[in-house]
């Protein structure tokens, strides 16, 4: 369980880019299920559209006055990293806010 401290706010943010084929309703349902699965109580689920994912993340955090950006990464390496790049790496390199990157390991 990951209950938020009193007065704290958390947001599960998904930034949809123009080439993202996913349906916003299915993304919303996926994020809500993820929050329930990990008993992350009190978190908002938000979908934003932006041309570039890392810019959308940084802009959202700044716009709403967040203190920290936490990202989960699949830890791609080698050729896959070369093809897809890394949103987490781009956020770390461009964000004026502190960034915590956590390895994601699906259960």
PDB file of N, CA and C in Angstrom, residues 10-16 27 30-31 44-49 53 56-61 71:
ATOM      1  N   UNK A  10      -0.604  13.208  -5.555  1.00  0.00           N
ATOM      2  CA  UNK A  10       0.140  12.440  -6.550  1.00  0.00           C
ATOM      3  C   UNK A  10      -0.704  12.340  -7.802  1.00  0.00           C
ATOM      4  N   UNK A  11      -0.045  12.280  -8.926  1.00  0.00           N
ATOM      5  CA  UNK A  11      -0.723  12.172 -10.207  1.00  0.00           C
ATOM      6  C   UNK A  11      -0.072  11.082 -11.023  1.00  0.00           C
ATOM      7  N   UNK A  12      -0.885  10.185 -11.559  1.00  0.00           N
ATOM      8  CA  UNK A  12      -0.405   9.231 -12.552  1.00  0.00           C
ATOM      9  C   UNK A  12      -0.680   9.890 -13.893  1.00  0.00           C
ATOM     10  N   UNK A  13       0.379  10.306 -14.563  1.00  0.00           N
ATOM     11  CA  UNK A  13       0.264  11.068 -15.806  1.00  0.00           C
ATOM     12  C   UNK A  13       0.680  10.212 -16.988  1.00  0.00           C
ATOM     13  N   UNK A  14      -0.126  10.235 -18.026  1.00  0.00           N
ATOM     14  CA  UNK A  14       0.215   9.589 -19.284  1.00  0.00           C
ATOM     15  C   UNK A  14       0.229  10.674 -20.348  1.00  0.00           C
ATOM     16  N   UNK A  15       1.343  10.825 -21.048  1.00  0.00           N
ATOM     17  CA  UNK A  15       1.446  11.811 -22.115  1.00  0.00           C
ATOM     18  C   UNK A  15       1.313  11.078 -23.445  1.00  0.00           C
ATOM     19  N   UNK A  16       0.217  11.375 -24.142  1.00  0.00           N
ATOM     20  CA  UNK A  16      -0.036  10.779 -25.451  1.00  0.00           C
ATOM     21  C   UNK A  16       0.552  11.691 -26.522  1.00  0.00           C
ATOM     22  N   UNK A  27      -6.267   3.674 -21.857  1.00  0.00           N
ATOM     23  CA  UNK A  27      -5.136   4.146 -21.051  1.00  0.00           C
ATOM     24  C   UNK A  27      -5.627   4.564 -19.671  1.00  0.00           C
ATOM     25  N   UNK A  30      -6.360   1.502 -17.690  1.00  0.00           N
ATOM     26  CA  UNK A  30      -5.105   0.847 -17.311  1.00  0.00           C
ATOM     27  C   UNK A  30      -4.457   1.557 -16.114  1.00  0.00           C
ATOM     28  N   UNK A  31      -4.407   2.893 -16.158  1.00  0.00           N
ATOM     29  CA  UNK A  31      -3.800   3.639 -15.048  1.00  0.00           C
ATOM     30  C   UNK A  31      -4.594   3.478 -13.758  1.00  0.00           C
ATOM     31  N   UNK A  44      -4.481  11.148  -8.551  1.00  0.00           N
ATOM     32  CA  UNK A  44      -5.258  11.541  -9.723  1.00  0.00           C
ATOM     33  C   UNK A  44      -4.695  10.821 -10.943  1.00  0.00           C
ATOM     34  N   UNK A  45      -5.566  10.493 -11.879  1.00  0.00           N
ATOM     35  CA  UNK A  45      -5.158   9.878 -13.135  1.00  0.00           C
ATOM     36  C   UNK A  45      -5.431  10.892 -14.239  1.00  0.00           C
ATOM     37  N   UNK A  46      -4.387  11.244 -14.990  1.00  0.00           N
ATOM     38  CA  UNK A  46      -4.479  12.308 -15.997  1.00  0.00           C
ATOM     39  C   UNK A  46      -3.849  11.845 -17.305  1.00  0.00           C
ATOM     40  N   UNK A  47      -4.524  12.166 -18.412  1.00  0.00           N
ATOM     41  CA  UNK A  47      -3.957  11.945 -19.741  1.00  0.00           C
ATOM     42  C   UNK A  47      -3.780  13.313 -20.373  1.00  0.00           C
ATOM     43  N   UNK A  48      -2.576  13.572 -20.837  1.00  0.00           N
ATOM     44  CA  UNK A  48      -2.264  14.837 -21.514  1.00  0.00           C
ATOM     45  C   UNK A  48      -1.773  14.538 -22.919  1.00  0.00           C
ATOM     46  N   UNK A  49      -2.051  15.419 -23.832  1.00  0.00           N
ATOM     47  CA  UNK A  49      -1.553  15.299 -25.204  1.00  0.00           C
ATOM     48  C   UNK A  49      -0.449  16.324 -25.398  1.00  0.00           C
ATOM     49  N   UNK A  53       6.867  13.606 -25.442  1.00  0.00           N
ATOM     50  CA  UNK A  53       6.503  13.065 -24.127  1.00  0.00           C
ATOM     51  C   UNK A  53       7.235  13.750 -22.976  1.00  0.00           C
ATOM     52  N   UNK A  56       5.974  17.223 -22.289  1.00  0.00           N
ATOM     53  CA  UNK A  56       4.643  17.187 -21.683  1.00  0.00           C
ATOM     54  C   UNK A  56       4.697  16.887 -20.198  1.00  0.00           C
ATOM     55  N   UNK A  57       5.580  15.977 -19.805  1.00  0.00           N
ATOM     56  CA  UNK A  57       5.736  15.632 -18.388  1.00  0.00           C
ATOM     57  C   UNK A  57       6.248  16.838 -17.599  1.00  0.00           C
ATOM     58  N   UNK A  58       7.284  17.463 -18.102  1.00  0.00           N
ATOM     59  CA  UNK A  58       7.884  18.611 -17.404  1.00  0.00           C
ATOM     60  C   UNK A  58       6.898  19.771 -17.330  1.00  0.00           C
ATOM     61  N   UNK A  59       6.227  20.075 -18.434  1.00  0.00           N
ATOM     62  CA  UNK A  59       5.254  21.173 -18.436  1.00  0.00           C
ATOM     63  C   UNK A  59       4.135  20.930 -17.443  1.00  0.00           C
ATOM     64  N   UNK A  60       3.615  19.704 -17.388  1.00  0.00           N
ATOM     65  CA  UNK A  60       2.536  19.381 -16.458  1.00  0.00           C
ATOM     66  C   UNK A  60       2.999  19.577 -15.019  1.00  0.00           C
ATOM     67  N   UNK A  61       4.170  19.058 -14.690  1.00  0.00           N
ATOM     68  CA  UNK A  61       4.687  19.176 -13.322  1.00  0.00           C
ATOM     69  C   UNK A  61       4.877  20.639 -12.925  1.00  0.00           C
ATOM     70  N   UNK A  71       9.465   8.724 -12.229  1.00  0.00           N
ATOM     71  CA  UNK A  71       9.249   7.980 -13.462  1.00  0.00           C
ATOM     72  C   UNK A  71       9.633   6.527 -13.265  1.00  0.00           C
TER      73      UNK A  71
END
